[in-house]
Each structure stands twice: as structure tokens, then as C-alpha cells.
GROMACS .gro file of C-alpha atoms in nm:
model
  495
    1UNK     CA    1   0.003   0.003  -0.002
    2UNK     CA    2   0.168   0.356  -0.119
    3UNK     CA    3   0.189   0.676   0.149
    4UNK     CA    4  -0.140   0.791   0.283
    5UNK     CA    5   0.092   1.147   0.314
    6UNK     CA    6  -0.020   1.305  -0.046
    7UNK     CA    7   0.224   1.533  -0.173
    8UNK     CA    8   0.171   1.938  -0.139
    9UNK     CA    9  -0.085   2.130  -0.343
   10UNK     CA   10  -0.028   2.440  -0.524
   11UNK     CA   11  -0.326   2.561  -0.470
   12UNK     CA   12  -0.327   2.924  -0.350
   13UNK     CA   13  -0.675   2.948  -0.129
   14UNK     CA   14  -0.803   3.168   0.189
   15UNK     CA   15  -0.571   3.129   0.432
   16UNK     CA   16  -0.923   3.061   0.688
   17UNK     CA   17  -1.049   2.767   0.523
   18UNK     CA   18  -1.114   2.419   0.683
   19UNK     CA   19  -1.239   2.141   0.526
   20UNK     CA   20  -1.506   1.942   0.757
   21UNK     CA   21  -1.523   1.590   0.670
   22UNK     CA   22  -1.914   1.468   0.724
   23UNK     CA   23  -1.825   1.110   0.891
   24UNK     CA   24  -2.150   1.002   1.097
   25UNK     CA   25  -2.245   0.755   0.816
   26UNK     CA   26  -2.523   0.517   0.938
   27UNK     CA   27  -2.338   0.192   0.744
   28UNK     CA   28  -2.657   0.071   0.623
   29UNK     CA   29  -2.626   0.086   0.275
   30UNK     CA   30  -2.306  -0.182   0.221
   31UNK     CA   31  -2.404  -0.442   0.459
   32UNK     CA   32  -2.317  -0.670   0.574
   33UNK     CA   33  -1.946  -0.564   0.517
   34UNK     CA   34  -2.086  -0.180   0.670
   35UNK     CA   35  -2.258  -0.206   1.015
   36UNK     CA   36  -2.381   0.113   1.253
   37UNK     CA   37  -2.025   0.073   1.385
   38UNK     CA   38  -1.861   0.033   1.096
   39UNK     CA   39  -1.970   0.252   0.767
   40UNK     CA   40  -1.945   0.239   0.419
   41UNK     CA   41  -1.645   0.530   0.450
   42UNK     CA   42  -1.468   0.293   0.671
   43UNK     CA   43  -1.469   0.019   0.356
   44UNK     CA   44  -1.229   0.054   0.068
   45UNK     CA   45  -1.398   0.074  -0.217
   46UNK     CA   46  -1.296   0.241  -0.611
   47UNK     CA   47  -0.907   0.263  -0.430
   48UNK     CA   48  -0.624   0.091  -0.177
   49UNK     CA   49  -0.747   0.354   0.107
   50UNK     CA   50  -1.049   0.334   0.264
   51UNK     CA   51  -1.274   0.626   0.164
   52UNK     CA   52  -1.248   0.844   0.411
   53UNK     CA   53  -0.850   0.801   0.368
   54UNK     CA   54  -0.883   0.899  -0.022
   55UNK     CA   55  -1.120   1.205   0.174
   56UNK     CA   56  -0.857   1.303   0.365
   57UNK     CA   57  -0.645   1.311   0.129
   58UNK     CA   58  -0.848   1.524  -0.133
   59UNK     CA   59  -0.902   1.800   0.138
   60UNK     CA   60  -0.533   1.828   0.225
   61UNK     CA   61  -0.483   1.937  -0.149
   62UNK     CA   62  -0.665   2.250  -0.015
   63UNK     CA   63  -0.561   2.350   0.374
   64UNK     CA   64  -0.286   2.167   0.602
   65UNK     CA   65  -0.415   1.879   0.821
   66UNK     CA   66  -0.413   2.051   1.113
   67UNK     CA   67  -0.733   2.284   0.962
   68UNK     CA   68  -0.939   1.968   0.901
   69UNK     CA   69  -1.235   1.899   1.135
   70UNK     CA   70  -1.422   1.515   1.204
   71UNK     CA   71  -1.736   1.624   1.197
   72UNK     CA   72  -1.892   1.235   1.411
   73UNK     CA   73  -1.959   1.070   1.662
   74UNK     CA   74  -1.828   0.933   1.987
   75UNK     CA   75  -1.915   0.550   1.828
   76UNK     CA   76  -1.714   0.623   1.552
   77UNK     CA   77  -1.457   0.820   1.650
   78UNK     CA   78  -1.231   0.538   1.776
   79UNK     CA   79  -1.223   0.391   1.389
   80UNK     CA   80  -1.146   0.686   1.254
   81UNK     CA   81  -0.853   0.779   1.451
   82UNK     CA   82  -0.741   0.432   1.379
   83UNK     CA   83  -0.755   0.526   0.995
   84UNK     CA   84  -0.618   0.867   1.009
   85UNK     CA   85  -0.352   0.812   1.203
   86UNK     CA   86  -0.106   0.906   0.979
   87UNK     CA   87  -0.245   1.295   1.084
   88UNK     CA   88  -0.291   1.146   1.452
   89UNK     CA   89  -0.107   1.478   1.584
   90UNK     CA   90  -0.275   1.766   1.384
   91UNK     CA   91  -0.617   1.549   1.448
   92UNK     CA   92  -0.623   1.524   1.785
   93UNK     CA   93  -0.836   1.799   1.865
   94UNK     CA   94  -0.986   1.831   1.570
   95UNK     CA   95  -1.310   1.602   1.609
   96UNK     CA   96  -1.584   1.742   1.651
   97UNK     CA   97  -1.814   1.527   1.818
   98UNK     CA   98  -2.201   1.459   1.781
   99UNK     CA   99  -2.410   1.356   2.090
  100UNK     CA  100  -2.635   1.151   1.855
  101UNK     CA  101  -2.693   1.203   1.496
  102UNK     CA  102  -2.925   1.478   1.375
  103UNK     CA  103  -2.905   1.486   1.026
  104UNK     CA  104  -2.676   1.727   0.876
  105UNK     CA  105  -2.789   2.121   0.957
  106UNK     CA  106  -2.701   1.995   1.316
  107UNK     CA  107  -2.390   1.901   1.242
  108UNK     CA  108  -2.302   2.169   1.049
  109UNK     CA  109  -2.367   2.397   1.275
  110UNK     CA  110  -2.113   2.273   1.549
  111UNK     CA  111  -1.861   2.258   1.269
  112UNK     CA  112  -1.935   2.609   1.217
  113UNK     CA  113  -1.939   2.717   1.567
  114UNK     CA  114  -1.587   2.510   1.589
  115UNK     CA  115  -1.394   2.687   1.313
  116UNK     CA  116  -1.521   3.011   1.377
  117UNK     CA  117  -1.427   2.981   1.760
  118UNK     CA  118  -1.060   2.883   1.590
  119UNK     CA  119  -1.099   3.158   1.367
  120UNK     CA  120  -1.360   3.466   1.293
  121UNK     CA  121  -1.283   3.435   0.947
  122UNK     CA  122  -1.347   3.073   0.853
  123UNK     CA  123  -1.414   2.955   0.529
  124UNK     CA  124  -1.580   2.565   0.561
  125UNK     CA  125  -1.495   2.319   0.303
  126UNK     CA  126  -1.749   2.045   0.393
  127UNK     CA  127  -1.728   1.705   0.191
  128UNK     CA  128  -1.890   1.359   0.332
  129UNK     CA  129  -1.592   1.122   0.343
  130UNK     CA  130  -1.777   0.841   0.197
  131UNK     CA  131  -1.771   0.953  -0.163
  132UNK     CA  132  -1.541   0.858  -0.465
  133UNK     CA  133  -1.364   1.154  -0.648
  134UNK     CA  134  -1.141   1.129  -0.937
  135UNK     CA  135  -0.964   1.458  -1.066
  136UNK     CA  136  -0.723   1.631  -0.807
  137UNK     CA  137  -0.640   1.924  -1.004
  138UNK     CA  138  -1.025   1.944  -1.134
  139UNK     CA  139  -1.137   1.944  -0.729
  140UNK     CA  140  -0.880   2.195  -0.637
  141UNK     CA  141  -0.990   2.467  -0.922
  142UNK     CA  142  -1.346   2.408  -0.815
  143UNK     CA  143  -1.236   2.495  -0.444
  144UNK     CA  144  -1.100   2.795  -0.538
  145UNK     CA  145  -1.390   2.915  -0.737
  146UNK     CA  146  -1.617   2.828  -0.480
  147UNK     CA  147  -1.384   3.019  -0.194
  148UNK     CA  148  -1.408   3.307  -0.432
  149UNK     CA  149  -1.786   3.309  -0.440
  150UNK     CA  150  -1.821   3.185  -0.033
  151UNK     CA  151  -1.598   3.542   0.014
  152UNK     CA  152  -1.880   3.749  -0.115
  153UNK     CA  153  -2.180   3.567   0.063
  154UNK     CA  154  -2.249   3.288  -0.117
  155UNK     CA  155  -2.356   2.949   0.000
  156UNK     CA  156  -2.205   2.735  -0.281
  157UNK     CA  157  -2.234   2.370  -0.356
  158UNK     CA  158  -2.090   2.129  -0.614
  159UNK     CA  159  -2.329   2.038  -0.922
  160UNK     CA  160  -2.201   1.701  -1.117
  161UNK     CA  161  -2.309   1.665  -1.433
  162UNK     CA  162  -2.575   1.347  -1.481
  163UNK     CA  163  -2.483   1.056  -1.667
  164UNK     CA  164  -2.794   0.849  -1.676
  165UNK     CA  165  -3.161   0.945  -1.532
  166UNK     CA  166  -3.124   0.883  -1.129
  167UNK     CA  167  -3.353   0.848  -0.923
  168UNK     CA  168  -3.166   0.850  -0.604
  169UNK     CA  169  -3.026   1.172  -0.617
  170UNK     CA  170  -3.138   1.545  -0.590
  171UNK     CA  171  -3.125   1.768  -0.850
  172UNK     CA  172  -3.009   2.150  -0.914
  173UNK     CA  173  -3.097   2.387  -1.199
  174UNK     CA  174  -2.872   2.746  -1.235
  175UNK     CA  175  -3.003   3.020  -1.321
  176UNK     CA  176  -2.759   3.089  -1.630
  177UNK     CA  177  -2.880   3.438  -1.650
  178UNK     CA  178  -2.672   3.505  -1.329
  179UNK     CA  179  -2.285   3.431  -1.330
  180UNK     CA  180  -2.095   3.501  -1.001
  181UNK     CA  181  -1.775   3.440  -1.065
  182UNK     CA  182  -1.569   3.233  -1.309
  183UNK     CA  183  -1.231   3.056  -1.336
  184UNK     CA  184  -1.120   2.893  -1.661
  185UNK     CA  185  -1.383   2.692  -1.836
  186UNK     CA  186  -1.525   2.711  -1.418
  187UNK     CA  187  -1.832   2.949  -1.415
  188UNK     CA  188  -2.016   2.999  -1.099
  189UNK     CA  189  -2.417   3.057  -1.111
  190UNK     CA  190  -2.723   3.164  -0.850
  191UNK     CA  191  -2.932   2.803  -0.795
  192UNK     CA  192  -3.217   2.880  -1.004
  193UNK     CA  193  -3.446   2.579  -0.805
  194UNK     CA  194  -3.351   2.258  -0.604
  195UNK     CA  195  -3.556   1.940  -0.702
  196UNK     CA  196  -3.623   1.678  -0.472
  197UNK     CA  197  -3.536   1.306  -0.607
  198UNK     CA  198  -3.732   1.295  -0.898
  199UNK     CA  199  -3.948   1.025  -1.046
  200UNK     CA  200  -3.808   0.815  -1.338
  201UNK     CA  201  -3.979   1.038  -1.660
  202UNK     CA  202  -3.812   1.371  -1.485
  203UNK     CA  203  -3.483   1.239  -1.404
  204UNK     CA  204  -3.478   1.122  -1.793
  205UNK     CA  205  -3.648   1.439  -1.881
  206UNK     CA  206  -3.343   1.621  -1.707
  207UNK     CA  207  -3.062   1.431  -1.822
  208UNK     CA  208  -3.218   1.494  -2.158
  209UNK     CA  209  -3.282   1.930  -2.103
  210UNK     CA  210  -2.844   1.895  -2.001
  211UNK     CA  211  -2.938   2.166  -1.737
  212UNK     CA  212  -3.005   1.989  -1.471
  213UNK     CA  213  -2.676   1.850  -1.206
  214UNK     CA  214  -2.641   1.618  -0.925
  215UNK     CA  215  -2.646   1.808  -0.585
  216UNK     CA  216  -2.337   1.627  -0.472
  217UNK     CA  217  -2.407   1.724  -0.133
  218UNK     CA  218  -1.994   1.956  -0.105
  219UNK     CA  219  -2.058   2.279   0.007
  220UNK     CA  220  -1.832   2.523   0.059
  221UNK     CA  221  -1.942   2.915   0.242
  222UNK     CA  222  -1.832   3.112   0.551
  223UNK     CA  223  -1.895   3.021   0.839
  224UNK     CA  224  -2.032   3.295   0.954
  225UNK     CA  225  -2.261   3.274   0.674
  226UNK     CA  226  -2.441   2.875   0.772
  227UNK     CA  227  -2.441   3.010   1.088
  228UNK     CA  228  -2.670   3.337   1.003
  229UNK     CA  229  -2.885   3.132   0.734
  230UNK     CA  230  -2.956   2.898   1.007
  231UNK     CA  231  -3.025   3.163   1.218
  232UNK     CA  232  -3.277   3.278   0.961
  233UNK     CA  233  -3.469   2.946   0.826
  234UNK     CA  234  -3.411   2.712   1.151
  235UNK     CA  235  -3.394   2.895   1.391
  236UNK     CA  236  -3.471   2.671   1.622
  237UNK     CA  237  -3.127   2.489   1.553
  238UNK     CA  238  -2.936   2.811   1.605
  239UNK     CA  239  -3.119   2.855   1.910
  240UNK     CA  240  -3.061   2.514   2.095
  241UNK     CA  241  -2.639   2.642   1.962
  242UNK     CA  242  -2.688   2.885   2.140
  243UNK     CA  243  -2.722   2.724   2.451
  244UNK     CA  244  -2.506   2.483   2.337
  245UNK     CA  245  -2.225   2.724   2.369
  246UNK     CA  246  -2.324   2.840   2.680
  247UNK     CA  247  -2.318   2.484   2.901
  248UNK     CA  248  -2.009   2.495   2.720
  249UNK     CA  249  -1.816   2.799   2.860
  250UNK     CA  250  -2.063   2.742   3.266
  251UNK     CA  251  -1.850   2.388   3.254
  252UNK     CA  252  -2.196   2.237   3.246
  253UNK     CA  253  -2.180   1.853   3.306
  254UNK     CA  254  -2.163   1.705   2.944
  255UNK     CA  255  -2.493   1.512   2.979
  256UNK     CA  256  -2.646   1.844   2.956
  257UNK     CA  257  -2.481   1.910   2.689
  258UNK     CA  258  -2.594   1.565   2.568
  259UNK     CA  259  -2.939   1.637   2.612
  260UNK     CA  260  -3.037   1.931   2.472
  261UNK     CA  261  -2.864   1.820   2.115
  262UNK     CA  262  -3.044   1.534   2.144
  263UNK     CA  263  -3.373   1.791   2.161
  264UNK     CA  264  -3.310   1.877   1.823
  265UNK     CA  265  -3.548   1.800   1.521
  266UNK     CA  266  -3.346   1.595   1.254
  267UNK     CA  267  -3.337   1.890   0.966
  268UNK     CA  268  -3.103   1.829   0.672
  269UNK     CA  269  -2.887   2.180   0.534
  270UNK     CA  270  -2.984   2.094   0.217
  271UNK     CA  271  -3.400   2.050   0.284
  272UNK     CA  272  -3.323   2.330   0.589
  273UNK     CA  273  -3.117   2.602   0.462
  274UNK     CA  274  -3.015   2.580   0.055
  275UNK     CA  275  -3.315   2.487  -0.071
  276UNK     CA  276  -3.440   2.825   0.135
  277UNK     CA  277  -3.151   3.039   0.054
  278UNK     CA  278  -3.129   3.323  -0.133
  279UNK     CA  279  -2.766   3.307  -0.088
  280UNK     CA  280  -2.734   2.948  -0.317
  281UNK     CA  281  -2.515   2.941  -0.562
  282UNK     CA  282  -2.364   2.627  -0.779
  283UNK     CA  283  -2.060   2.528  -0.985
  284UNK     CA  284  -2.102   2.267  -1.285
  285UNK     CA  285  -1.770   2.087  -1.194
  286UNK     CA  286  -1.570   1.890  -1.464
  287UNK     CA  287  -1.394   1.578  -1.180
  288UNK     CA  288  -1.611   1.257  -1.168
  289UNK     CA  289  -1.795   1.183  -0.860
  290UNK     CA  290  -1.990   0.930  -0.745
  291UNK     CA  291  -2.163   0.855  -0.402
  292UNK     CA  292  -2.138   0.471  -0.430
  293UNK     CA  293  -2.476   0.467  -0.310
  294UNK     CA  294  -2.529   0.085  -0.295
  295UNK     CA  295  -2.379  -0.266  -0.345
  296UNK     CA  296  -2.558  -0.259  -0.703
  297UNK     CA  297  -2.299   0.089  -0.788
  298UNK     CA  298  -1.979  -0.047  -0.720
  299UNK     CA  299  -1.923  -0.113  -1.059
  300UNK     CA  300  -1.865   0.276  -1.089
  301UNK     CA  301  -1.583   0.294  -0.948
  302UNK     CA  302  -1.420  -0.074  -0.866
  303UNK     CA  303  -1.210  -0.280  -1.200
  304UNK     CA  304  -1.405  -0.515  -1.362
  305UNK     CA  305  -1.335  -0.845  -1.537
  306UNK     CA  306  -1.415  -0.928  -1.936
  307UNK     CA  307  -1.808  -1.016  -1.815
  308UNK     CA  308  -1.806  -0.693  -1.676
  309UNK     CA  309  -1.752  -0.873  -1.276
  310UNK     CA  310  -1.648  -0.749  -0.950
  311UNK     CA  311  -1.465  -0.970  -0.778
  312UNK     CA  312  -1.298  -0.954  -0.422
  313UNK     CA  313  -1.177  -1.198  -0.204
  314UNK     CA  314  -1.187  -1.574  -0.240
  315UNK     CA  315  -1.413  -1.615  -0.539
  316UNK     CA  316  -1.457  -1.899  -0.751
  317UNK     CA  317  -1.654  -1.832  -1.053
  318UNK     CA  318  -1.786  -1.949  -1.364
  319UNK     CA  319  -2.008  -1.775  -1.637
  320UNK     CA  320  -2.155  -1.535  -1.427
  321UNK     CA  321  -2.157  -1.158  -1.592
  322UNK     CA  322  -2.236  -0.810  -1.421
  323UNK     CA  323  -2.181  -0.949  -1.086
  324UNK     CA  324  -2.084  -0.815  -0.764
  325UNK     CA  325  -1.900  -1.154  -0.497
  326UNK     CA  326  -1.725  -1.061  -0.240
  327UNK     CA  327  -1.551  -1.317  -0.015
  328UNK     CA  328  -1.416  -1.273   0.319
  329UNK     CA  329  -1.259  -1.536   0.526
  330UNK     CA  330  -1.443  -1.836   0.341
  331UNK     CA  331  -1.401  -1.940  -0.052
  332UNK     CA  332  -1.740  -1.835  -0.253
  333UNK     CA  333  -1.771  -1.985  -0.566
  334UNK     CA  334  -2.039  -1.865  -0.810
  335UNK     CA  335  -2.177  -2.006  -1.097
  336UNK     CA  336  -2.422  -1.815  -1.402
  337UNK     CA  337  -2.540  -1.544  -1.192
  338UNK     CA  338  -2.624  -1.232  -1.409
  339UNK     CA  339  -2.675  -0.878  -1.189
  340UNK     CA  340  -2.621  -1.021  -0.896
  341UNK     CA  341  -2.480  -0.953  -0.591
  342UNK     CA  342  -2.354  -1.183  -0.348
  343UNK     CA  343  -2.114  -1.101   0.038
  344UNK     CA  344  -2.024  -1.288   0.205
  345UNK     CA  345  -1.886  -1.204   0.548
  346UNK     CA  346  -1.792  -1.431   0.841
  347UNK     CA  347  -2.132  -1.368   1.054
  348UNK     CA  348  -2.336  -1.263   0.789
  349UNK     CA  349  -2.408  -1.314   0.348
  350UNK     CA  350  -2.666  -1.124   0.150
  351UNK     CA  351  -2.783  -1.256  -0.216
  352UNK     CA  352  -2.955  -1.022  -0.404
  353UNK     CA  353  -3.020  -0.906  -0.765
  354UNK     CA  354  -2.832  -0.573  -0.821
  355UNK     CA  355  -3.153  -0.388  -0.887
  356UNK     CA  356  -3.256  -0.409  -0.555
  357UNK     CA  357  -2.939  -0.344  -0.374
  358UNK     CA  358  -3.108  -0.021  -0.235
  359UNK     CA  359  -3.380  -0.251  -0.051
  360UNK     CA  360  -3.069  -0.383   0.173
  361UNK     CA  361  -3.180  -0.073   0.399
  362UNK     CA  362  -3.522  -0.322   0.491
  363UNK     CA  363  -3.243  -0.564   0.619
  364UNK     CA  364  -3.090  -0.370   0.811
  365UNK     CA  365  -3.421  -0.270   0.951
  366UNK     CA  366  -3.525  -0.625   1.028
  367UNK     CA  367  -3.235  -0.692   1.194
  368UNK     CA  368  -3.247  -0.389   1.454
  369UNK     CA  369  -3.579  -0.443   1.532
  370UNK     CA  370  -3.524  -0.811   1.616
  371UNK     CA  371  -3.239  -0.609   1.821
  372UNK     CA  372  -2.937  -0.854   1.604
  373UNK     CA  373  -2.608  -0.760   1.697
  374UNK     CA  374  -2.552  -0.824   1.243
  375UNK     CA  375  -2.647  -0.469   1.166
  376UNK     CA  376  -2.464  -0.329   1.495
  377UNK     CA  377  -2.061  -0.445   1.395
  378UNK     CA  378  -1.902  -0.709   1.355
  379UNK     CA  379  -1.740  -0.999   1.492
  380UNK     CA  380  -1.403  -0.828   1.468
  381UNK     CA  381  -1.410  -0.454   1.607
  382UNK     CA  382  -1.082  -0.266   1.517
  383UNK     CA  383  -1.007  -0.063   1.830
  384UNK     CA  384  -0.700   0.233   1.842
  385UNK     CA  385  -0.491  -0.041   2.027
  386UNK     CA  386  -0.557  -0.365   1.802
  387UNK     CA  387  -0.876  -0.534   1.810
  388UNK     CA  388  -1.071  -0.832   1.959
  389UNK     CA  389  -1.262  -1.134   1.780
  390UNK     CA  390  -1.598  -1.216   1.966
  391UNK     CA  391  -1.513  -1.604   1.944
  392UNK     CA  392  -1.854  -1.777   2.145
  393UNK     CA  393  -2.106  -1.602   2.389
  394UNK     CA  394  -2.479  -1.688   2.577
  395UNK     CA  395  -2.645  -1.669   2.852
  396UNK     CA  396  -2.333  -1.499   3.128
  397UNK     CA  397  -2.008  -1.547   2.897
  398UNK     CA  398  -1.897  -1.418   2.659
  399UNK     CA  399  -1.515  -1.532   2.521
  400UNK     CA  400  -1.296  -1.306   2.263
  401UNK     CA  401  -0.952  -1.323   2.125
  402UNK     CA  402  -0.792  -0.956   2.173
  403UNK     CA  403  -0.501  -0.813   2.037
  404UNK     CA  404  -0.271  -0.548   2.105
  405UNK     CA  405   0.002  -0.381   1.866
  406UNK     CA  406   0.323  -0.277   1.989
  407UNK     CA  407   0.290  -0.001   2.229
  408UNK     CA  408  -0.086   0.043   2.177
  409UNK     CA  409  -0.253  -0.073   2.563
  410UNK     CA  410  -0.640  -0.027   2.635
  411UNK     CA  411  -0.728   0.201   2.904
  412UNK     CA  412  -0.738   0.231   3.266
  413UNK     CA  413  -1.120   0.095   3.312
  414UNK     CA  414  -1.354  -0.142   3.544
  415UNK     CA  415  -1.657  -0.273   3.521
  416UNK     CA  416  -1.968  -0.319   3.720
  417UNK     CA  417  -2.124  -0.632   3.633
  418UNK     CA  418  -1.825  -0.881   3.495
  419UNK     CA  419  -1.548  -1.038   3.557
  420UNK     CA  420  -1.279  -1.108   3.272
  421UNK     CA  421  -1.005  -1.428   3.267
  422UNK     CA  422  -0.683  -1.348   3.009
  423UNK     CA  423  -0.485  -1.581   2.899
  424UNK     CA  424  -0.208  -1.469   2.730
  425UNK     CA  425  -0.141  -1.662   2.375
  426UNK     CA  426   0.131  -1.464   2.216
  427UNK     CA  427   0.329  -1.198   2.319
  428UNK     CA  428   0.406  -1.053   2.639
  429UNK     CA  429   0.093  -0.896   2.809
  430UNK     CA  430   0.139  -0.614   3.066
  431UNK     CA  431  -0.152  -0.606   3.333
  432UNK     CA  432  -0.283  -0.339   3.545
  433UNK     CA  433  -0.478  -0.496   3.808
  434UNK     CA  434  -0.568  -0.299   4.110
  435UNK     CA  435  -0.234  -0.186   4.239
  436UNK     CA  436  -0.037  -0.425   4.082
  437UNK     CA  437   0.125  -0.438   3.787
  438UNK     CA  438   0.272  -0.728   3.645
  439UNK     CA  439   0.422  -0.911   3.315
  440UNK     CA  440   0.212  -1.228   3.154
  441UNK     CA  441   0.360  -1.431   2.916
  442UNK     CA  442   0.258  -1.686   2.669
  443UNK     CA  443   0.039  -1.991   2.871
  444UNK     CA  444  -0.009  -1.775   3.137
  445UNK     CA  445  -0.335  -1.571   3.266
  446UNK     CA  446  -0.445  -1.363   3.552
  447UNK     CA  447  -0.902  -1.305   3.681
  448UNK     CA  448  -1.001  -0.989   3.637
  449UNK     CA  449  -1.289  -0.929   3.949
  450UNK     CA  450  -1.556  -0.689   3.878
  451UNK     CA  451  -1.551  -0.345   3.977
  452UNK     CA  452  -1.159  -0.341   3.991
  453UNK     CA  453  -0.933  -0.119   3.811
  454UNK     CA  454  -0.737  -0.291   3.525
  455UNK     CA  455  -0.571  -0.270   3.255
  456UNK     CA  456  -0.404  -0.475   2.937
  457UNK     CA  457  -0.136  -0.313   2.754
  458UNK     CA  458   0.166  -0.398   2.478
  459UNK     CA  459   0.592  -0.331   2.601
  460UNK     CA  460   0.682  -0.527   2.360
  461UNK     CA  461   0.754  -0.540   1.970
  462UNK     CA  462   0.580  -0.824   1.895
  463UNK     CA  463   0.154  -0.799   1.903
  464UNK     CA  464   0.009  -0.968   2.188
  465UNK     CA  465  -0.260  -1.197   2.168
  466UNK     CA  466  -0.471  -1.293   2.480
  467UNK     CA  467  -0.827  -1.514   2.526
  468UNK     CA  468  -1.048  -1.316   2.760
  469UNK     CA  469  -1.319  -1.515   2.881
  470UNK     CA  470  -1.599  -1.299   3.038
  471UNK     CA  471  -1.875  -1.364   3.313
  472UNK     CA  472  -2.156  -1.174   3.433
  473UNK     CA  473  -2.543  -1.047   3.425
  474UNK     CA  474  -2.436  -0.840   3.161
  475UNK     CA  475  -2.183  -0.792   2.913
  476UNK     CA  476  -2.244  -0.488   2.727
  477UNK     CA  477  -1.943  -0.308   2.523
  478UNK     CA  478  -2.095   0.001   2.753
  479UNK     CA  479  -1.993  -0.138   3.026
  480UNK     CA  480  -1.721   0.025   3.039
  481UNK     CA  481  -1.594   0.280   3.281
  482UNK     CA  482  -1.253   0.496   3.169
  483UNK     CA  483  -1.000   0.670   3.440
  484UNK     CA  484  -0.748   0.710   3.205
  485UNK     CA  485  -0.708   0.659   2.780
  486UNK     CA  486  -0.443   0.768   2.552
  487UNK     CA  487  -0.640   0.816   2.283
  488UNK     CA  488  -0.904   1.091   2.370
  489UNK     CA  489  -1.187   0.881   2.443
  490UNK     CA  490  -1.381   1.015   2.761
  491UNK     CA  491  -1.304   0.989   3.119
  492UNK     CA  492  -1.433   0.995   3.415
  493UNK     CA  493  -1.313   1.280   3.630
  494UNK     CA  494  -1.158   1.118   4.025
  495UNK     CA  495  -1.301   1.296   4.275
   0.00000   0.00000   0.00000
């Protein structure tokens, strides 16, 4: 794999530009490979790096890493930190965490407040973490023109030239008579109107007209401008933001801020602000773009064989055509498929026609209703310090294989409802148990009683592997009280 560090761009942009990566996806559209706690942005799609890594590289052509803000939630922040570890120091204070997803308008308002706190003249480049963009120079040229328009007070979005009559996207029609700015062949226009996801007949009409563009979901504006437009068009969100700022200044309990945020009505930035604002502007762009909306659209960005198949992993295929087959650990054999999707993971398998790939969301909804763990996370869960894999579980017990990377260590923590027993199977583990600190080698074990402070760390150069057996009436991952942590996660204040 090549280095994640991109070359420095020669792009001359405002020193006030702050890229904001929107990274709070729900993980439904690429199930079972994506999960609620492992959404699409963390997958490798259309390249050797994950989507969020590709997005980070892209925005670093426009601004330094220290100015990047990551808008996400606490549940996903750990995995994002792992994937963006090359910029660990620069992003140490760059996470803007939502207590709970309330759609894009409140999330953008939070990020705008943070950008404005850092720089009263801040300008924001807002980009989703899970899109594929091809053409870095064209992207940077569009950003440069957008900065020019945003500095003059516009709320700028990028319009994508349609290549098919897509019914899953919103559309934008520019006002070609009002040119707000230009750069080379690029032009920025006032928006004539936004159009919600159309039916097929309308989408075909828009494609034929040549004057409608897909709404990319990428934006550039001054932080002060978007906050003012939110105050004008979504006053309830604005009032909540003012109150949150007051609570932060007064060092109110975290729970008070979280409760206030959760009470905000979910509103998208498109419906809530852009479609209502006279300041909306659009730049029809030259770069290639895909939101990779489902398994059925994977062949837009991934390479295929002569028969049009996209395959990953240990796939044995005979005479299939235009199909997508993903194998994780097991061999997946397919014969004579046409326009099908097959995705196999250790704990779930999906089989459906490509034309029905959008219905994967319905499967995830059913799993949620059943409270099935398969919608939430994988059997193997990545953490900043390593990973764990659930090997077996039942009433009152759970067995995990835990790996700790060289130099990594878990938080100093305790559990109210479970005890743990650790057996080292590789490497040397350093254990904190109450007031004791000692090393365990292969074949050695220790017990961690309920309500005992403990920590597992790896002081060596070899990855540590342990088998962990949990016992107790409740074994959920939320039964963790952290006292010290190396990765910026919330800790309990000492009395």
C-alpha cells in the first residue's frame, strides 16, 4: 500500500479555509460489509485506501491537516482515529462529536461554531467522508472558484453532470443568466431551483435538457454566513447552538449538553437551508464523482473483468456476468449469475439482484427490530490499540480473542457487571490489576474481578494475543468506566 501522505498542493486558497469531513454515516447501504459502528466510509472502495482516507488526502490539497475538522459521533471516532493515524497529532483536537445523529444541519452548525471559534473569518469546505472523486486538479480548481464566491457571501455547492436518469439523487438547476464568478472554463451560477429525487420520467427529462445537475452534497461557505442562514431558516437549531455554547462556557455537565442536542429536530442542510436561501450558488464541475450509494453501484468505481464482474477475495466463478461477488474468509463459488450481488462475511451473507441492492436498508431495519448484533458491528472490531473478535457467547458468558499492537494499551478501566479472565497465547502482556502491575507470558493467565480497575498493554515488539473470558449478568461494551485513556475517549473524573 502506498503512503497516505499526499504531495503538498500548489493551490493558492484562503488561509481561513477549514475542511470539514462529514463522517457520521449509519452503515446501512453496504451491509453486511458495513455496520452501524463500521460504516461505508471505513471501507476500501474504488482504491487501495478507505473512503475516509481518500477524502482526507483530497482535502489536504486545499488546506493543512491541522485545519481539518472531523464531524462524527463518539461511537465511530475511535475507528476514524485508527484510519487517519498518519495525521494523529494534527487531528488531536480536530473531532467535532455529535452526541447523537440529528442529520446534517445541526452537525454543520456545530462544526461552524468550532471553525468560527478558531478563526472568526473561517471558511468551510464541507465534504462527505464516503464519496469517490476522481480528478484532484479539477477538484482543487472548483474549490478555488467556490472560495471566491463564498468570500462574497454565497453558499456554494458543486453540481455533477448526470450520466444516467438517476432517481436516487437530488438535482439542481442553475440560473444561467446570473454568473457569480468564473475561473478558466468553470462558472459559478445562482441557483434557480433545487429538485427533490425525481421519478424516472422526470430524471430522463432532466438528463435530456442538459441544464440539471446532481447535488453532490459538498459545500463551501463562510462559517458566519451559514450560521446566519441557519438562524434565519432554522431558528430552533440556532437557539440550541447558542445554549450549547453557554453550557460549554459554564462547564456544565456533559449530559446536559447531550440532552439538549438530542432534543433538536433532525433537519438536512439541503432541505433546511440551501433550498430556502437566496444565497445558494452552484458550480457545475469537471471532476468525476460517485456517492457509491449501494452494492449495485460498486461497478461505477471498481475495476471489473471482461464479463463485467467485480470480485474481491477468494471467489471461484464460472460464467457469471455483470455481478458483484465479495468473499471475506471463506471461498465463495458462483455459477452463471447475471446482475447479482453476493457478499459473504463471517457472520452474515447477502444475496440479491443488483436492481434490488437499495433494499439492503430494509434488511438492516429488520435486524434492528430484532435487536440482532449483526446490524451493529462485525465479529472482529477494530480499536485504536488493536482489535477483538467474539469467538463464542451465550447467557452469562462471552469469549473473545484480543490483540494489542506493539506499544498499544487499553484504557485504565473497570466493569460494574462482569469479571474477566485473560490467557496469553502470543507475546508478553503487561497487566494493571488494582494496585498491581505485572507481566504475563505465553500460557500464563490472570483473573480480573468485578469493579476492579485494570489495564492491558503491550510493552514489546510482538503483537500480544490473549483469550478473554467474560462472565456476568450483562456483557455489553457500554459497561466500561474509563479512568485514563491514550486515545482521547471520555474518562471519568477522579473524585
